[in-house]
PDB file of C-alpha atoms in Angstrom:
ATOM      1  CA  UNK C 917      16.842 -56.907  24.082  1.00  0.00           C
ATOM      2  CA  UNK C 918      17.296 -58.759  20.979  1.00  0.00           C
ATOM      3  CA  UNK C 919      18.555 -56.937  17.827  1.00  0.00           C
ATOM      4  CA  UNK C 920      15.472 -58.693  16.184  1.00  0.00           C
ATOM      5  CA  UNK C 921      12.987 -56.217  19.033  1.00  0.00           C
ATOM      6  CA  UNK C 922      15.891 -53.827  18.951  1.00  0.00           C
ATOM      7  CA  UNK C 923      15.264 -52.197  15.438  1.00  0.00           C
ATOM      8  CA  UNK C 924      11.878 -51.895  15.473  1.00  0.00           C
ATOM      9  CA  UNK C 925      11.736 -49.460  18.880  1.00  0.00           C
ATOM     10  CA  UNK C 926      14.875 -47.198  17.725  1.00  0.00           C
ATOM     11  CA  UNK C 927      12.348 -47.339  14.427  1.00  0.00           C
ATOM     12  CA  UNK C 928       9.638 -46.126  16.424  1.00  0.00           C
ATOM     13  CA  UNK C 929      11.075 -43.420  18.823  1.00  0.00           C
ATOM     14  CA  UNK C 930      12.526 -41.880  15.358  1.00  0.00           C
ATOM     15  CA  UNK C 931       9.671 -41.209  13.691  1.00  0.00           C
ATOM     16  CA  UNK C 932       8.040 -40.093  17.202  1.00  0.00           C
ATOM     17  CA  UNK C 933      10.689 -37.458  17.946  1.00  0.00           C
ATOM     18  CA  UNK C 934       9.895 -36.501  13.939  1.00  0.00           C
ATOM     19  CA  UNK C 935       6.791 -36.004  14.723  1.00  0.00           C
ATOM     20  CA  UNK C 936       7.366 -33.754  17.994  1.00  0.00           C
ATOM     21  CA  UNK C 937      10.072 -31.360  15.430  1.00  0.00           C
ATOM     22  CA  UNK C 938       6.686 -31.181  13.054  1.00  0.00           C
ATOM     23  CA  UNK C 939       4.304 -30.387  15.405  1.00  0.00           C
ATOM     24  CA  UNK C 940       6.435 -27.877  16.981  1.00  0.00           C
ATOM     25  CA  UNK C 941       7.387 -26.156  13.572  1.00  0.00           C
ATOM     26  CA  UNK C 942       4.082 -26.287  12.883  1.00  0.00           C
ATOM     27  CA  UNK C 943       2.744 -24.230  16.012  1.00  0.00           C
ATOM     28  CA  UNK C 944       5.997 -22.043  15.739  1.00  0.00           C
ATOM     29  CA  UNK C 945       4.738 -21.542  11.984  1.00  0.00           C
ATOM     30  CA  UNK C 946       1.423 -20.500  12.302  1.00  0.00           C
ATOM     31  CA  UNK C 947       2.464 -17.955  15.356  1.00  0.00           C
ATOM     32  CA  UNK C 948       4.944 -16.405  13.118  1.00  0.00           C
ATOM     33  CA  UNK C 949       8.241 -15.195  13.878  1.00  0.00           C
ATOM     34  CA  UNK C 950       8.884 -13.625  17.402  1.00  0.00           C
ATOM     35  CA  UNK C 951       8.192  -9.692  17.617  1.00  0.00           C
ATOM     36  CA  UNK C 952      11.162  -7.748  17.706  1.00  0.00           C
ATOM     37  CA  UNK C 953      11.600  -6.876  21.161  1.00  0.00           C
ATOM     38  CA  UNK C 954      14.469  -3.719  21.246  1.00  0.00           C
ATOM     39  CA  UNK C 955      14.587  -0.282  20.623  1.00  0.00           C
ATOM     40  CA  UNK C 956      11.966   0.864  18.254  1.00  0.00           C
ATOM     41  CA  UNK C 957      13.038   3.761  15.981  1.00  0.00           C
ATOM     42  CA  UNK C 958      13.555   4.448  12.561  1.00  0.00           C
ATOM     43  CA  UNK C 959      17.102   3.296  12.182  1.00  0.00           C
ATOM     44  CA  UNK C 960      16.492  -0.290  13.445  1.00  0.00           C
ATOM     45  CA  UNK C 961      12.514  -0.821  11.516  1.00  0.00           C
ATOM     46  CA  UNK C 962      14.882  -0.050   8.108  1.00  0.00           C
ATOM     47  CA  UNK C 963      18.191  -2.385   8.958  1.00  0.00           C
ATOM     48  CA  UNK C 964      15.981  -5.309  10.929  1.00  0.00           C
ATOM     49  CA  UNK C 965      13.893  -8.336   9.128  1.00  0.00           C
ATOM     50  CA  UNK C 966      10.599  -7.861  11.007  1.00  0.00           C
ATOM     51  CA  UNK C 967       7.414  -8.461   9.654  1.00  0.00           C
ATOM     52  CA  UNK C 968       5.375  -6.418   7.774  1.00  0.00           C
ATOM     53  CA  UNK C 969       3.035  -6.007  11.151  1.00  0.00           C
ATOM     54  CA  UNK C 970       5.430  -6.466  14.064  1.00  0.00           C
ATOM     55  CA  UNK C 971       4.311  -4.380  16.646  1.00  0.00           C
ATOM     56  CA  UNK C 972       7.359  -1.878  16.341  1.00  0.00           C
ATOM     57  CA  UNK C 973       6.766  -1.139  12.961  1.00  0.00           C
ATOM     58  CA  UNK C 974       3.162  -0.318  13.584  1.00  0.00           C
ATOM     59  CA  UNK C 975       3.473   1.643  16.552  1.00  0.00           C
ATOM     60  CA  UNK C 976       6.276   3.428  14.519  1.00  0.00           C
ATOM     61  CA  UNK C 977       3.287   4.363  12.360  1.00  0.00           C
ATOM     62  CA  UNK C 978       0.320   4.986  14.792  1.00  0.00           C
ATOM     63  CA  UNK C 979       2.792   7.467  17.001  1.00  0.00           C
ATOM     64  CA  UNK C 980       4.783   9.372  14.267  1.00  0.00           C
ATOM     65  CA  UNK C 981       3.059   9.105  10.653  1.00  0.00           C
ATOM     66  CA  UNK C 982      -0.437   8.504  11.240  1.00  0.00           C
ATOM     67  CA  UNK C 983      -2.403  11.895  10.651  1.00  0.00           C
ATOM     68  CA  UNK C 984      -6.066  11.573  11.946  1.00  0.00           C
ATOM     69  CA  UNK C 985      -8.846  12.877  10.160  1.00  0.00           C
ATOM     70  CA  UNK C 986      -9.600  16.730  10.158  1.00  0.00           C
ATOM     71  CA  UNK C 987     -12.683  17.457  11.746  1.00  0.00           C
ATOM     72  CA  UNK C 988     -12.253  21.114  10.526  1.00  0.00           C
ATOM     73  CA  UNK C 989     -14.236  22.068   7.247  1.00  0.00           C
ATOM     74  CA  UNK C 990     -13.032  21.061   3.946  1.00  0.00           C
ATOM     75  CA  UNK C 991     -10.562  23.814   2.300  1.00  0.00           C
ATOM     76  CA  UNK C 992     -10.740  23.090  -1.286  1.00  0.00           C
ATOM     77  CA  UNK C 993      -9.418  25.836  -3.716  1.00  0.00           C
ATOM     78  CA  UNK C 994     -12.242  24.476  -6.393  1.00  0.00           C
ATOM     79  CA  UNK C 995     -15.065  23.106  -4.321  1.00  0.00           C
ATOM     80  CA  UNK C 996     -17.343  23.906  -7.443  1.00  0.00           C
ATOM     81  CA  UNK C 997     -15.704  20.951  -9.138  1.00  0.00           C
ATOM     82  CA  UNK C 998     -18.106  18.340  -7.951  1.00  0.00           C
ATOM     83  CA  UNK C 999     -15.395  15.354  -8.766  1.00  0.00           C
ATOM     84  CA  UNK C1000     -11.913  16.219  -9.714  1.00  0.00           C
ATOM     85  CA  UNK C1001     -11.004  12.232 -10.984  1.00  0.00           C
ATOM     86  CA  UNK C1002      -9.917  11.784 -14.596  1.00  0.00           C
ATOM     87  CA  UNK C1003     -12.464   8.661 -14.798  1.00  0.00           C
ATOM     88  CA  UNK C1004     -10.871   6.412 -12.138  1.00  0.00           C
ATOM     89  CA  UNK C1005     -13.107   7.146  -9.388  1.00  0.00           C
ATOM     90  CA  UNK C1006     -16.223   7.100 -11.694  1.00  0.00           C
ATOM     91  CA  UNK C1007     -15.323   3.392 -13.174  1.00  0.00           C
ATOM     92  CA  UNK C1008     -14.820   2.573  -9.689  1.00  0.00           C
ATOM     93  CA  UNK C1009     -18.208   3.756  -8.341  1.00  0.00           C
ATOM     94  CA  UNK C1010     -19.901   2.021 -11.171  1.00  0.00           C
ATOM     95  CA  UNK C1011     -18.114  -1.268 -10.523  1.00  0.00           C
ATOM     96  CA  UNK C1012     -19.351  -0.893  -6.572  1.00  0.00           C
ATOM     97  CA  UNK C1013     -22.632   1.021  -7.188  1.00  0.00           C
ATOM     98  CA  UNK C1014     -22.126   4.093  -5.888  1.00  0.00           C
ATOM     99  CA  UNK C1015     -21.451   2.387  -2.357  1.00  0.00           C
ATOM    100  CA  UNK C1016     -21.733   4.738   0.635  1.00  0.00           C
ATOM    101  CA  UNK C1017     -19.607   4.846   4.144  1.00  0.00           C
ATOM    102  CA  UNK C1018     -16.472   2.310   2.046  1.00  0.00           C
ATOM    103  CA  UNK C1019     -12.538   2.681   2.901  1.00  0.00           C
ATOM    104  CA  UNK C1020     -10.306   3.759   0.289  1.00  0.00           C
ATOM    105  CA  UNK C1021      -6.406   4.132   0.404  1.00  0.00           C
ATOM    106  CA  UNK C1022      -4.882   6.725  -2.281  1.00  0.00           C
ATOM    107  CA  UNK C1023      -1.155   6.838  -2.985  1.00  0.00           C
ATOM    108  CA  UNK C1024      -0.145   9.404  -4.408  1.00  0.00           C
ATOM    109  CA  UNK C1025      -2.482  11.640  -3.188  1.00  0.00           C
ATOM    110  CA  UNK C1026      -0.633  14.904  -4.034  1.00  0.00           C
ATOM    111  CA  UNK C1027      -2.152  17.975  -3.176  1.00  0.00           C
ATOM    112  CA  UNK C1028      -5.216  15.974  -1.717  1.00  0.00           C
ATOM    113  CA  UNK C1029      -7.471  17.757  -4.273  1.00  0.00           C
ATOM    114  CA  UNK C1030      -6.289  17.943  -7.901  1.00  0.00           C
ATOM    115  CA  UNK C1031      -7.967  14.846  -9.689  1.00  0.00           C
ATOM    116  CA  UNK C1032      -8.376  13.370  -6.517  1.00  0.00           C
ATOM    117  CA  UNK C1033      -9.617   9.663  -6.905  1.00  0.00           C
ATOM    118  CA  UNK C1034     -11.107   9.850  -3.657  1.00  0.00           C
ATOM    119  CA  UNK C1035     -12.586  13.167  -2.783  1.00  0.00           C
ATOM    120  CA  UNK C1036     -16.063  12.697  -4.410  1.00  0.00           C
ATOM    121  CA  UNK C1037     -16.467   9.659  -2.506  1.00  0.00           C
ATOM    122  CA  UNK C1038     -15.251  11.565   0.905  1.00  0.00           C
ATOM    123  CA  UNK C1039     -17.795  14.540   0.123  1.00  0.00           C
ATOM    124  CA  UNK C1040     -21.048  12.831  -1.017  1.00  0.00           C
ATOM    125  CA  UNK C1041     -20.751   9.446   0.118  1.00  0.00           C
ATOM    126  CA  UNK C1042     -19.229   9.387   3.220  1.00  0.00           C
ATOM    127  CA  UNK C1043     -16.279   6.931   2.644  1.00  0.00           C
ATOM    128  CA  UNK C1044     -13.426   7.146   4.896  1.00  0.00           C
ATOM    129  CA  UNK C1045      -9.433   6.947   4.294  1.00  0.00           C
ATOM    130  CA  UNK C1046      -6.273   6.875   4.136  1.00  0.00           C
ATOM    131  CA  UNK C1047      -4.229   9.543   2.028  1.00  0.00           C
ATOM    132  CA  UNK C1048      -0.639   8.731   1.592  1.00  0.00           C
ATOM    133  CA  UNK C1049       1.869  11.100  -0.394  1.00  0.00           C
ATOM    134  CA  UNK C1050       5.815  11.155  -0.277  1.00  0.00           C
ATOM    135  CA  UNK C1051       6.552  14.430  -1.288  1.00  0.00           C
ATOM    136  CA  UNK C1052       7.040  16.600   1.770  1.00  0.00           C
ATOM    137  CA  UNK C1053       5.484  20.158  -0.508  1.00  0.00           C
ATOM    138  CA  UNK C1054       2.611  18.392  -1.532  1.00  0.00           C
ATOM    139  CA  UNK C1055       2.014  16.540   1.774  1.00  0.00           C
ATOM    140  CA  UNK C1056       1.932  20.269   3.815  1.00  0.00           C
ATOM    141  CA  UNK C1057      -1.002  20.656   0.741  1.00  0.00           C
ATOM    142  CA  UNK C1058      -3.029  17.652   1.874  1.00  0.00           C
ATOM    143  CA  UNK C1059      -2.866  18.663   5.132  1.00  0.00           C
ATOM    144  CA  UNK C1060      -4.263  22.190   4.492  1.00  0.00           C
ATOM    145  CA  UNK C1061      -7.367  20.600   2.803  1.00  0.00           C
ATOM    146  CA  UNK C1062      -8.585  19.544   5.711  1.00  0.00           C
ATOM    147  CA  UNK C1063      -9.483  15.680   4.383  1.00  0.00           C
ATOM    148  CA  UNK C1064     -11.029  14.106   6.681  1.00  0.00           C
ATOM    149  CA  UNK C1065      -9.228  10.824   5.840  1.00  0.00           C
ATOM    150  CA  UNK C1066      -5.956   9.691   7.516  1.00  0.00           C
ATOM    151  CA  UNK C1067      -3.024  11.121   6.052  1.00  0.00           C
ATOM    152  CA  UNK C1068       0.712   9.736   5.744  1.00  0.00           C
ATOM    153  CA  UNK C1069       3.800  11.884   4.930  1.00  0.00           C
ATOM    154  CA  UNK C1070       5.471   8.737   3.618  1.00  0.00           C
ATOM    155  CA  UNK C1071       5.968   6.626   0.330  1.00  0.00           C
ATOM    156  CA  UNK C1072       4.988   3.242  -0.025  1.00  0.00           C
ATOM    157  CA  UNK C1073       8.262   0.582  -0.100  1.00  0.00           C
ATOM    158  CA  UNK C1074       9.155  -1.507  -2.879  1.00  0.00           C
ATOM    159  CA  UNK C1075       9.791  -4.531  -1.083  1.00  0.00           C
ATOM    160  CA  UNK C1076       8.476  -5.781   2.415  1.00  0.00           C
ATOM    161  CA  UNK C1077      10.386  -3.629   4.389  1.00  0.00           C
ATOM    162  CA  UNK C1078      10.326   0.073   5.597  1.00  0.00           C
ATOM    163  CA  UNK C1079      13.249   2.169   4.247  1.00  0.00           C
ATOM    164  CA  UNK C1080      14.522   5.661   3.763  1.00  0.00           C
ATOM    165  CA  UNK C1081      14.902   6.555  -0.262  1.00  0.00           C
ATOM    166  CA  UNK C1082      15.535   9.328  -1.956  1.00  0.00           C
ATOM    167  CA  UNK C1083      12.253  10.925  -3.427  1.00  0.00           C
ATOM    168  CA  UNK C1084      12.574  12.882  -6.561  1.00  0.00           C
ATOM    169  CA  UNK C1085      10.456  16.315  -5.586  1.00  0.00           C
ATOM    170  CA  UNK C1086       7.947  17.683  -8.925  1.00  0.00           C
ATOM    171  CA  UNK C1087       4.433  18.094  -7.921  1.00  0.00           C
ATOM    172  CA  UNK C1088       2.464  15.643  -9.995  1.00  0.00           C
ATOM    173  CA  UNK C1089       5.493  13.274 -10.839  1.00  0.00           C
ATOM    174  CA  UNK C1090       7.710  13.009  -7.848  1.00  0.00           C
ATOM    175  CA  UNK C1091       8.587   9.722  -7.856  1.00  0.00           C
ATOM    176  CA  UNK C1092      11.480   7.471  -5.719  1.00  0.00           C
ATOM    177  CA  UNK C1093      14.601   8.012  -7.559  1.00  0.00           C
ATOM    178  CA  UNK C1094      16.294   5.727  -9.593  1.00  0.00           C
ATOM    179  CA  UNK C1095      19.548   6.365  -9.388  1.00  0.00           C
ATOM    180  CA  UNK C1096      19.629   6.473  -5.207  1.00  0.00           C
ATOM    181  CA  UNK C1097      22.950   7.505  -4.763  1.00  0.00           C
ATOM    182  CA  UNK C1098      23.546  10.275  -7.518  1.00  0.00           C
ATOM    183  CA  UNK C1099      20.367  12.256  -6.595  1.00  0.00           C
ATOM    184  CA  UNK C1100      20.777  12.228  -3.122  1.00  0.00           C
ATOM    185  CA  UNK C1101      22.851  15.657  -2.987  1.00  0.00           C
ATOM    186  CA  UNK C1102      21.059  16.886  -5.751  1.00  0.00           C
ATOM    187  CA  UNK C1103      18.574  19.748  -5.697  1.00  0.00           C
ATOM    188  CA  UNK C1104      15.248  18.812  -5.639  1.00  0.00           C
ATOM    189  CA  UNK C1105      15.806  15.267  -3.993  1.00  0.00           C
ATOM    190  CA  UNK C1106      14.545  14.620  -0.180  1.00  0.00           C
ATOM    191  CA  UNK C1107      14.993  11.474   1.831  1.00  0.00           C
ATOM    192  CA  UNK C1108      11.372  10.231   2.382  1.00  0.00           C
ATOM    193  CA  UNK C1109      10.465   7.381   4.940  1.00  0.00           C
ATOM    194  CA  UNK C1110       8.517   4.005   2.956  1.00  0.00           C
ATOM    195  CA  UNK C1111       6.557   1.901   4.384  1.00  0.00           C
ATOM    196  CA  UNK C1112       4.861  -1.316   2.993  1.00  0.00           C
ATOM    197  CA  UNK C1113       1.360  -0.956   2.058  1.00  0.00           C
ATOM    198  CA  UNK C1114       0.066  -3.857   4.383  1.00  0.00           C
ATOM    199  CA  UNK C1115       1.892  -2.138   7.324  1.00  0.00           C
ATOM    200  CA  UNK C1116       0.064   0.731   7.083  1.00  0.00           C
ATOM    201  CA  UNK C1117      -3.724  -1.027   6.725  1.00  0.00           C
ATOM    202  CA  UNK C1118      -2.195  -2.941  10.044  1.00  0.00           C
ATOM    203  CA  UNK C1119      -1.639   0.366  12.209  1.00  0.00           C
ATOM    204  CA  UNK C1120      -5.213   1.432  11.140  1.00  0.00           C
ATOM    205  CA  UNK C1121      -6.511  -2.175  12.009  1.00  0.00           C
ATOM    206  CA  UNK C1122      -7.880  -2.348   8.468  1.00  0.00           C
ATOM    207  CA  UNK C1123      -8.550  -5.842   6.421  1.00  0.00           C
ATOM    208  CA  UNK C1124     -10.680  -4.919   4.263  1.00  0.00           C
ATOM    209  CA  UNK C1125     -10.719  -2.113   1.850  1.00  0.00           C
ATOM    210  CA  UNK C1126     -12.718  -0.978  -0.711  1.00  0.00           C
ATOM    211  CA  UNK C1127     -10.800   1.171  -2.962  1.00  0.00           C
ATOM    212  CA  UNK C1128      -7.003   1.205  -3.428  1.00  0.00           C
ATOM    213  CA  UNK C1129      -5.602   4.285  -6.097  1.00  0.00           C
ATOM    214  CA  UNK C1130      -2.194   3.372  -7.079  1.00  0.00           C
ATOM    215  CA  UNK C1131      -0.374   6.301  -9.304  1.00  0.00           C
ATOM    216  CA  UNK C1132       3.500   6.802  -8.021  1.00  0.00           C
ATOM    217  CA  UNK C1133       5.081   6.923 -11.152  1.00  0.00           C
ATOM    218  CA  UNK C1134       6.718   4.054 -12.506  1.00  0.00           C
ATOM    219  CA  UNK C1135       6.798   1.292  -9.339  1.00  0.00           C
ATOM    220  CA  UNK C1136       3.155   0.299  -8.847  1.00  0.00           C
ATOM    221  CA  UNK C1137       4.483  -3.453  -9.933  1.00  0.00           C
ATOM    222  CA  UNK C1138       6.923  -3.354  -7.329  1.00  0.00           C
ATOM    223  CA  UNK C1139       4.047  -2.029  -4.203  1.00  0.00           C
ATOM    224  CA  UNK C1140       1.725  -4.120  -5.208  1.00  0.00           C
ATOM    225  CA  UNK C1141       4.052  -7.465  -4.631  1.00  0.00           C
ATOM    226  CA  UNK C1142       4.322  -6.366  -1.064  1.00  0.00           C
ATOM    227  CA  UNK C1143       0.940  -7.350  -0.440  1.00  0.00           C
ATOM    228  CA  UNK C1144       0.095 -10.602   1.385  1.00  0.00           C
ATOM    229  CA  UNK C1145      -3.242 -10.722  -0.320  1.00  0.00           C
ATOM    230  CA  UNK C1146      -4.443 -13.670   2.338  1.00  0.00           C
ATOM    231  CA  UNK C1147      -4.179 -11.226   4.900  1.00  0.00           C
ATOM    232  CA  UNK C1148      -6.192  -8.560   3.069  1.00  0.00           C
ATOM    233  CA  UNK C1149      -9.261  -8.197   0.583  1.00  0.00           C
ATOM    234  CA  UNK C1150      -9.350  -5.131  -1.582  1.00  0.00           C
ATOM    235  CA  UNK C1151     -12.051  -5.143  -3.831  1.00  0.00           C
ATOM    236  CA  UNK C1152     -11.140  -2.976  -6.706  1.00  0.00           C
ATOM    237  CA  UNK C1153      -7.430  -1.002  -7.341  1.00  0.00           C
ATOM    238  CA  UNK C1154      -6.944   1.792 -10.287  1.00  0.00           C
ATOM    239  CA  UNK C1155      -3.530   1.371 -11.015  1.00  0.00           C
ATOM    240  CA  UNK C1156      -1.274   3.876 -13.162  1.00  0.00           C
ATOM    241  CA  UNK C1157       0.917   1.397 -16.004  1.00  0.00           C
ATOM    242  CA  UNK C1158       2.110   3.634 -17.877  1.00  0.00           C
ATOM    243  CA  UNK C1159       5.705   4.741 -16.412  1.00  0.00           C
ATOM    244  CA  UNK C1160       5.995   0.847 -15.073  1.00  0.00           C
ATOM    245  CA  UNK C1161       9.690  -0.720 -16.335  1.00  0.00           C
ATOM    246  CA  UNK C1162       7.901  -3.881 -16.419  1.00  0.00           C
ATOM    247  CA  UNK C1163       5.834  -2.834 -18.832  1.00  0.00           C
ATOM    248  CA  UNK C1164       1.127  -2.842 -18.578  1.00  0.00           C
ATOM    249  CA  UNK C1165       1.377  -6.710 -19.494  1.00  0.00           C
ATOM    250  CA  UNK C1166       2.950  -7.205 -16.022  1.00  0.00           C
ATOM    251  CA  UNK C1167       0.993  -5.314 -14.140  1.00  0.00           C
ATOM    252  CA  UNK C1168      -1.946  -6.833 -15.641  1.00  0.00           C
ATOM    253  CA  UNK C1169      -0.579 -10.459 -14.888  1.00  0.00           C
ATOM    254  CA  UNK C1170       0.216 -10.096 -11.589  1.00  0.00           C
ATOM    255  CA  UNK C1171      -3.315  -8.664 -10.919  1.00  0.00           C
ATOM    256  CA  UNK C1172      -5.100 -11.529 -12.668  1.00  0.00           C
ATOM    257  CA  UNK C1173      -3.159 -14.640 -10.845  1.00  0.00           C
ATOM    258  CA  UNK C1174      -4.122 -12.650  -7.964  1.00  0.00           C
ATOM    259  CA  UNK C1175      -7.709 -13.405  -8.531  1.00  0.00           C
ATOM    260  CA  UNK C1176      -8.539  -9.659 -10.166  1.00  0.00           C
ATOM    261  CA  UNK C1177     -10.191  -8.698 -13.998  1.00  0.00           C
ATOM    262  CA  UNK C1178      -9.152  -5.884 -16.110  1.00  0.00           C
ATOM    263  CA  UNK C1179     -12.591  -3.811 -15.954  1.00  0.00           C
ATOM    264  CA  UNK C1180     -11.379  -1.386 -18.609  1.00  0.00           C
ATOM    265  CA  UNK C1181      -8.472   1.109 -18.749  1.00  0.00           C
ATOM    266  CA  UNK C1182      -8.940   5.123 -18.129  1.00  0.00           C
ATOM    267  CA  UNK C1183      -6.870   7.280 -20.223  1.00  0.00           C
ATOM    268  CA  UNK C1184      -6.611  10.631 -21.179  1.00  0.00           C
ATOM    269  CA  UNK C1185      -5.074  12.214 -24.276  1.00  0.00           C
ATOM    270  CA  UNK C1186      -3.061  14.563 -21.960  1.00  0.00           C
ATOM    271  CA  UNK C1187      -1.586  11.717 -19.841  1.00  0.00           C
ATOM    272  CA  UNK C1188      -3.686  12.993 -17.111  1.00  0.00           C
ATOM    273  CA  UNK C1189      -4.665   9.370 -16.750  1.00  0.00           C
ATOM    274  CA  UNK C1190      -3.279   6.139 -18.366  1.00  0.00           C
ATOM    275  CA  UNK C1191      -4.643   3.560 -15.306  1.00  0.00           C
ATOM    276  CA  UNK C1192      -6.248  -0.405 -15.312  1.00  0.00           C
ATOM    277  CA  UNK C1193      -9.328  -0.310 -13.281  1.00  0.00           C
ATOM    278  CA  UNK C1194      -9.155  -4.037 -11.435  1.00  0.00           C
ATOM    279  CA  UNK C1195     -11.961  -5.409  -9.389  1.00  0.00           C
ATOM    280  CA  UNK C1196     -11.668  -8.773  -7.495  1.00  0.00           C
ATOM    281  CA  UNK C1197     -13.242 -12.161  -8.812  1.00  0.00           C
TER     282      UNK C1197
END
């Protein structure tokens, strides 16, 4: 073969074999990363990359954090109080019109009761749940209520991965520690298991959620960039700003490049709420 012809076919099988490596990254790409296929426990969901819905991770979930709803009757030490929220769960309703049988996720849920964001919409309008609360004290409180709504004896992680941190134990402002390794021996600090947000909507085979309540004292920012928000739709979020380190502003810009309007903010002149009320464009 002449150089002249010669060129032109090394030319050609180039860009063919360029276009076998794309098409091949391409179908790798869209399938994801390949499940992680050994020993499924704590230890190795915290120290391996998976993703946020690998199967071990979720069945992690389903078989040892996963409460199912009670089907025993409510225990509520004030069932007089009709709806314990400081104002989130009202804006909410009003945004969604009092909408009946929805899915809400509440972290922290404390004791399940006190100024619940959720339990008026449990008890009159039949929405279902997930309650998720780090603090082992408050989560044996949850439990006694008898929600029916999942419940999860776990915080939420700060970054895509499950990990063990050390939780800061004091009722309505636990909170993950910030200095990890001088609290950890200290009284009052437990280690508590985290899981991302999305992993936990994957174990309950949920896309779609009506209602997330955000208030865990200071790293809402943090939880909320774990979400792959092409993967889920929540409609509206009440989210606590004011113990944030990035300050409201962030919060509030996040939210909005992720498609979401300020509604208006609940407060309270006790603190008893300081929270952006967000619903989706």
């Amino acid at each position: 073969m002449s150089p002249v012809l010669k060129r032109p076919v090394v030319l050609f099988m180039g860009v063919c074999f360029a276009c076998v490596i794309l098409i091949y990254y391409q179908s790798s790409h869209s399938q994801g990363k390949p499940h992680y296929s050994g020993v499924c426990n704590t230890e190795n969901v915290n120290s391996i990359v998976m993703d946020q819905d690998d199967p071990c991770i979720l069945n992690l979930l389903r078989g040892q954090y996963l409460h199912p709803p009670s089907k025993n009757k409510l225990s509520l030490e004030a069932p007089e109080v009709n709806n314990p929220s400081m104002g989130q769960a009202q804006s909410i309703l009003e945004i969604l019109k009092n909408k009946e049988n929805g899915f809400f996720v509440e972290c922290g849920a404390l004791d399940g009761e006190l100024r619940s964001n959720t339990l008026f919409m449990e008890r009159t309008l039949g929405w279902e749940g997930v309650l998720i609360e780090a603090d082992p004290k408050n989560f044996l409180k949850v439990q006694e209520k008898n929600r029916r709504a999942w419940t999860v004896p776990a915080c939420l992680s700060t970054s895509s991965s499950p990990k063990t941190v050390v939780f800061k134990q004091a009722f309505n402002q636990g909170r993950i520690s910030q200095n990890q390794l001088d609290d950890q021996n200290r009284a009052g600090s437990v280690q508590v298991q985290c899981f991302p947000i999305y992993s936990i909507l994957a174990a309950l085979n949920r896309t779609e959620v009506d209602y997330f309540s955000l208030d865990i004292e200071g790293d809402e920012l943090a939880v909320l960039k774990t979400i792959p928000w092409n993967n889920v739709r929540i409609q509206t979020l009440s989210v606590e700003f004011i113990h944030d380190k990035e300050g409201k502003d962030q919060i509030r810009e996040y939210m909005t490049l992720q498609g979401y309007e300020v509604v208006k903010e609940v407060t309270d002149p006790n603190w008893l709420a300081n929270d952006f009320i967000f619903n989706k464009i």
